[in-house]
Coordinates of C-alpha atoms and ligand atoms in Angstrom, one line a residue:
X1 CA 19.1 -9.8 11.8
X2 CA 15.8 -8.5 13.8
X3 CA 13.2 -9.2 15.7
X4 CA 9.6 -9.0 14.0
X5 CA 6.8 -8.4 16.0
X6 CA 3.2 -9.0 14.5
X7 CA 0.5 -7.2 16.9
X8 CA -3.1 -7.7 16.5
X9 CA -2.7 -7.8 13.0
X10 CA -5.7 -7.4 10.9
X11 CA -6.2 -7.7 6.7
X12 CA -10.4 -6.9 4.8
X13 CA -9.9 -7.1 1.2
X14 CA -13.2 -4.7 0.8
X15 CA -16.0 -5.4 3.6
X16 CA -15.8 -9.5 3.7
X17 CA -14.5 -11.6 6.0
X18 CA -11.2 -10.9 7.3
X19 CA -8.1 -12.3 5.8
X20 CA -6.1 -12.2 8.7
X21 CA -7.9 -12.2 11.8
X22 CA -5.9 -10.7 14.9
X23 CA -2.6 -12.5 14.8
X24 CA 0.2 -12.4 17.1
X25 CA 3.2 -13.4 17.4
X26 CA 6.5 -12.8 18.2
X27 CA 9.2 -13.7 16.3
X28 CA 12.9 -13.3 17.7
X29 CA 16.2 -12.1 16.5
X30 CA 17.2 -14.9 14.6
X31 CA 14.7 -17.4 14.4
X32 CA 13.0 -19.1 12.1
X33 CA 9.3 -19.5 11.7
X34 CA 7.2 -21.4 9.4
X35 CA 3.9 -20.1 8.3
X36 CA 1.2 -23.6 7.7
X37 CA -2.3 -24.3 6.4
X38 CA -3.8 -25.3 3.6
X39 CA -4.9 -22.4 0.7
X40 CA -6.3 -20.0 1.3
X41 CA -5.8 -19.4 5.1
X42 CA -3.9 -16.3 4.9
X43 CA -0.4 -16.8 4.4
X44 CA 0.8 -15.1 1.9
X45 CA -0.6 -12.1 2.6
X46 CA 1.0 -12.0 5.6
X47 CA 4.1 -12.3 4.7
X48 CA 2.6 -9.4 1.9
X49 CA 2.1 -7.3 4.9
X50 CA 5.3 -7.6 6.5
X51 CA 6.7 -7.1 3.5
X52 CA 4.7 -3.6 2.8
X53 CA 3.6 -5.1 -0.1
X54 CA -0.1 -4.9 0.9
X55 CA -1.3 -2.2 3.9
X56 CA -2.3 -3.4 6.8
X57 CA -5.4 -2.8 7.8
X58 CA -5.7 -3.2 12.0
X59 CA -2.3 -3.8 14.4
X60 CA 0.9 -3.3 14.8
X61 CA 3.8 -4.1 13.3
X62 CA 7.3 -3.7 14.8
X63 CA 10.7 -5.3 13.2
X64 CA 13.3 -5.0 15.7
X65 CA 11.3 -3.1 18.0
X66 CA 10.2 0.0 15.3
X67 CA 7.2 0.3 14.1
X68 CA 6.6 -0.4 10.6
X69 CA 3.5 0.3 8.9
X70 CA 3.8 3.1 7.3
X71 CA 6.9 2.1 5.9
X72 CA 7.9 1.3 2.5
X73 CA 9.3 -2.2 1.3
X74 CA 12.8 -1.0 0.9
X75 CA 12.9 0.5 4.0
X76 CA 12.4 -2.2 6.0
X77 CA 15.2 -3.7 5.1
X78 CA 13.7 -7.7 4.3
X79 CA 15.2 -10.2 1.5
X80 CA 12.2 -11.8 -0.4
X81 CA 13.7 -15.6 -1.7
X82 CA 12.3 -16.1 -4.4
X83 CA 11.2 -19.5 -6.3
X84 CA 13.1 -17.8 -9.0
X85 CA 15.7 -16.4 -7.3
X86 CA 15.6 -13.6 -9.7
X87 CA 19.9 -13.5 -10.4
X88 CA 21.9 -11.6 -13.0
X89 CA 22.7 -14.5 -15.5
X90 CA 25.3 -12.4 -17.4
X91 CA 27.0 -11.6 -14.0
X92 CA 29.5 -14.2 -12.1
X93 CA 28.4 -15.7 -8.1
X94 CA 31.0 -13.0 -7.0
X95 CA 29.2 -10.2 -8.6
X96 CA 25.5 -11.6 -7.8
X97 CA 26.4 -11.4 -4.7
X98 CA 28.1 -7.9 -4.4
X99 CA 25.6 -6.5 -6.3
X100 CA 23.3 -4.4 -3.6
X101 CA 27.0 -3.3 -2.0
X102 CA 27.9 -1.6 -6.1
X103 CA 24.5 0.4 -5.8
X104 CA 25.4 2.1 -2.6
X105 CA 27.7 3.8 -4.4
X106 CA 30.7 4.9 -3.0
X107 CA 29.7 3.5 0.4
X108 CA 32.3 0.0 0.7
X109 CA 35.5 0.1 -0.8
X110 CA 37.1 -2.4 -3.2
X111 CA 38.4 -4.6 -0.8
X112 CA 35.1 -3.9 1.3
X113 CA 33.6 -5.6 -0.9
X114 CA 35.6 -8.4 -1.6
X115 CA 35.7 -9.3 2.7
X116 CA 32.2 -9.5 3.0
X117 CA 31.3 -11.4 -0.9
X118 CA 33.7 -13.6 0.7
X119 CA 32.1 -13.7 4.3
X120 CA 29.3 -14.8 2.9
X121 CA 30.4 -17.4 0.7
X122 CA 32.3 -18.9 2.8
X123 CA 29.2 -19.0 4.8
X124 CA 27.1 -20.5 2.0
X125 CA 29.9 -22.6 0.6
X126 CA 29.9 -21.0 -2.6
X127 CA 33.9 -20.0 -2.5
X128 CA 34.9 -22.4 -5.2
X129 CA 31.8 -21.4 -7.6
X130 CA 32.5 -17.1 -7.2
X131 CA 33.5 -17.3 -11.0
X132 CA 30.3 -19.2 -11.8
X133 CA 27.5 -18.0 -13.3
X134 CA 24.3 -18.8 -12.5
X135 CA 23.0 -20.7 -15.4
X136 CA 25.3 -23.3 -14.4
X137 CA 24.7 -23.4 -10.9
X138 CA 22.1 -26.4 -9.1
X139 CA 18.4 -24.9 -7.8
X140 CA 20.1 -25.1 -4.5
X141 CA 23.5 -23.4 -5.5
X142 CA 21.2 -20.6 -6.8
X143 CA 18.7 -19.7 -3.7
X144 CA 21.9 -19.8 -1.1
X145 CA 23.5 -16.9 -4.4
X146 CA 20.6 -15.0 -3.6
X147 CA 20.3 -15.2 0.8
X148 CA 24.4 -14.4 0.0
X149 CA 23.0 -11.1 -1.2
X150 CA 20.5 -11.0 1.2
X151 CA 23.2 -11.1 4.0
X152 CA 25.5 -8.2 2.3
X153 CA 23.5 -5.7 2.6
X154 CA 22.5 -6.8 6.5
X155 CA 19.0 -7.6 6.0
X156 CA 16.8 -7.4 9.2
X157 CA 15.4 -11.4 7.9
X158 CA 14.7 -13.7 4.9
X159 CA 11.6 -14.3 3.4
X160 CA 9.8 -17.4 2.0
X161 CA 7.1 -17.8 0.0
X162 CA 6.8 -21.5 -1.1
X163 CA 10.0 -22.0 -2.4
X164 CA 9.7 -24.9 -2.8
X165 CA 6.3 -25.5 -4.6
X166 CA 7.5 -25.6 -8.0
X167 CA 10.5 -28.7 -7.5
X168 CA 9.8 -32.1 -8.1
X169 CA 9.8 -34.5 -5.0
X170 CA 13.6 -35.6 -5.3
X171 CA 14.4 -31.7 -5.3
X172 CA 12.2 -30.8 -2.9
X173 CA 13.7 -32.9 -0.5
X174 CA 17.2 -32.4 -1.2
X175 CA 16.3 -28.2 -0.9
X176 CA 14.4 -28.9 2.0
X177 CA 17.9 -30.8 3.9
X178 CA 20.0 -27.7 2.7
X179 CA 17.9 -25.3 3.8
X180 CA 17.4 -27.2 7.5
X181 CA 21.3 -27.1 7.4
X182 CA 21.8 -23.3 6.5
X183 CA 18.6 -22.4 9.1
X184 CA 20.9 -23.9 11.8
X185 CA 25.0 -22.6 10.9
X186 CA 23.7 -18.9 9.7
X187 CA 20.4 -18.0 12.7
X188 CA 18.8 -15.6 10.5
X189 CA 15.4 -14.6 11.6
X190 CA 12.9 -16.4 8.6
X191 CA 9.7 -16.6 7.8
X192 CA 9.1 -18.9 5.7
X193 CA 5.1 -19.6 4.3
X194 CA 3.9 -23.4 3.2
X195 CA 0.9 -25.5 2.8
X196 CA 3.3 -28.8 3.1
X197 CA 3.2 -30.4 6.4
X198 CA 6.7 -32.1 6.4
X199 CA 8.2 -28.7 5.2
X200 CA 6.6 -27.1 8.7
X201 CA 8.0 -30.2 10.8
X202 CA 11.5 -30.2 9.7
X203 CA 12.1 -26.8 9.2
X204 CA 11.1 -24.9 11.8
X205 CA 12.3 -23.8 15.1
X206 CA 8.2 -23.0 15.7
X207 CA 5.6 -23.1 13.5
X208 CA 2.3 -21.3 13.4
X209 CA -1.0 -22.7 11.9
X210 CA -3.4 -20.5 10.6
X211 CA -7.1 -21.9 9.5
X212 CA -9.5 -18.5 8.1
X213 CA -7.2 -16.0 8.7
X214 CA -6.7 -16.7 12.1
X215 CA -3.8 -18.4 14.7
X216 CA -5.0 -21.5 15.9
X217 CA -1.5 -22.5 17.9
X218 CA 2.1 -21.8 17.8
X219 CA 4.9 -24.4 18.9
X220 CA 7.9 -26.1 18.3
X221 CA 7.6 -29.2 15.9
X222 CA 8.5 -31.6 18.6
X223 CA 4.9 -29.8 21.1
X224 CA 2.9 -30.4 17.8
X225 CA 3.4 -33.4 17.0
X226 CA 3.2 -35.4 20.3
X227 CA 0.3 -32.9 20.9
X228 CA -3.1 -35.4 20.8
Ligands
ADP301 P1 -2.4 -18.1 1.2 O1 -1.4 -17.6 1.1 O2 -2.8 -19.1 2.9 O3 -3.8 -19.3 0.2 P2 -3.6 -15.9 0.7 O4 -3.1 -14.9 1.6 O5 -3.3 -15.7 -0.6 O6 -4.1 -17.3 1.4 O7 -5.8 -15.3 1.0 C1 -6.3 -15.5 2.2 C2 -7.8 -14.7 1.9 O8 -7.4 -13.5 1.3 C3 -8.8 -15.5 0.3 O9 -9.7 -15.8 1.0 C4 -8.2 -15.2 -0.4 O10 -9.0 -15.5 -1.7 C5 -8.5 -13.6 -0.6 N1 -7.5 -12.5 -0.8 C6 -6.0 -12.7 -0.9 N2 -5.6 -11.6 -2.0 C7 -6.9 -10.7 -2.6 C8 -6.8 -9.6 -2.9 N3 -5.9 -9.3 -3.3 N4 -8.7 -9.2 -2.3 C9 -9.4 -9.9 -2.3 N5 -9.4 -10.7 -1.5 C10 -7.4 -11.8 -1.5
ADP302 P1 1.3 -17.0 -4.9 O1 -0.2 -16.5 -4.7 O2 1.4 -18.0 -5.5 O3 2.4 -17.4 -3.2 P2 2.6 -14.9 -6.0 O4 2.3 -15.1 -7.1 O5 0.6 -14.6 -5.0 O6 2.4 -16.4 -5.5 O7 3.7 -13.5 -5.5 C1 4.0 -13.8 -3.7 C2 3.8 -12.1 -3.2 O8 4.5 -11.5 -4.0 C3 3.2 -11.2 -5.2 O9 1.7 -10.5 -4.2 C4 3.4 -10.5 -5.9 O10 2.9 -9.4 -6.3 C5 5.3 -10.1 -4.3 N1 5.8 -9.8 -4.7 C6 6.2 -9.2 -6.3 N2 7.3 -8.6 -6.0 C7 7.6 -8.8 -5.4 C8 9.2 -7.9 -4.7 N3 9.8 -7.4 -4.8 N4 9.5 -8.6 -2.8 C9 8.2 -9.3 -2.1 N5 7.0 -9.7 -2.7 C10 7.3 -9.4 -4.1

């Protein structure tokens, strides 16, 4: 995993008011940062600039201390954890997690593949499910398979774009607890976008509050909670 540094990041679409306006955030290696704010405040735009799907109008983005403004998404080695998980239904959990290593043809021996997949599965508590297909898994298990895939390819960070927004309240609560537990055991650099206050206050090491493209404050949930 790696640190992510945003230095005075600006995004302008056309000549309107900036969607993201002079945002600076230092995300430490292993830190879990939540971007929160109302619809339209610039959360998705910021995430898409980090991933590389959107050009940065001004400012600098560093991953692991290296400038990546001009780098293509695949060269940034970030893992998006999608709402719909994007797993292969016909492959087992093992093969879904192994997929990035299979793609890197010849780079990994079969023993290495097994070792890495088993290691990730252990971390994510998926060991008993390795021979199952994604269709038979719970939402939380599927999300963990997607994370396993990112772990075996040594992704620099996880990016979450409102991963719980389409779930009903009960499932959302379960998934929130699950992500919170994983966050503590994995130590992965993560950027997590949500408009949900409860998620923001329960999940992150730090919460960055955006309003109309401007960073209002960034602090631990505790500091935010205790302030008047
Ligand atoms: P959020 O994710 O917080 O809902 P967005 O990043 O989607 O906010 O949007 C921030 C602002 O940028 C909004 O005013 C939105 O209308 C505008 N915006 C987002 N995407 C585009 C786009 N592709 N073209 C023009 N304006 C956009
Ligand atoms: P919302 O606005 O509800 O958060 P979107 O449908 O705008 O969701 O999806 C978020 C963004 O993720 C979109 O701009 C989409 O283009 C982008 N996206 C698409 N493919 C990828 C990908 N492979 N990796 C990362 N982001 C992607």
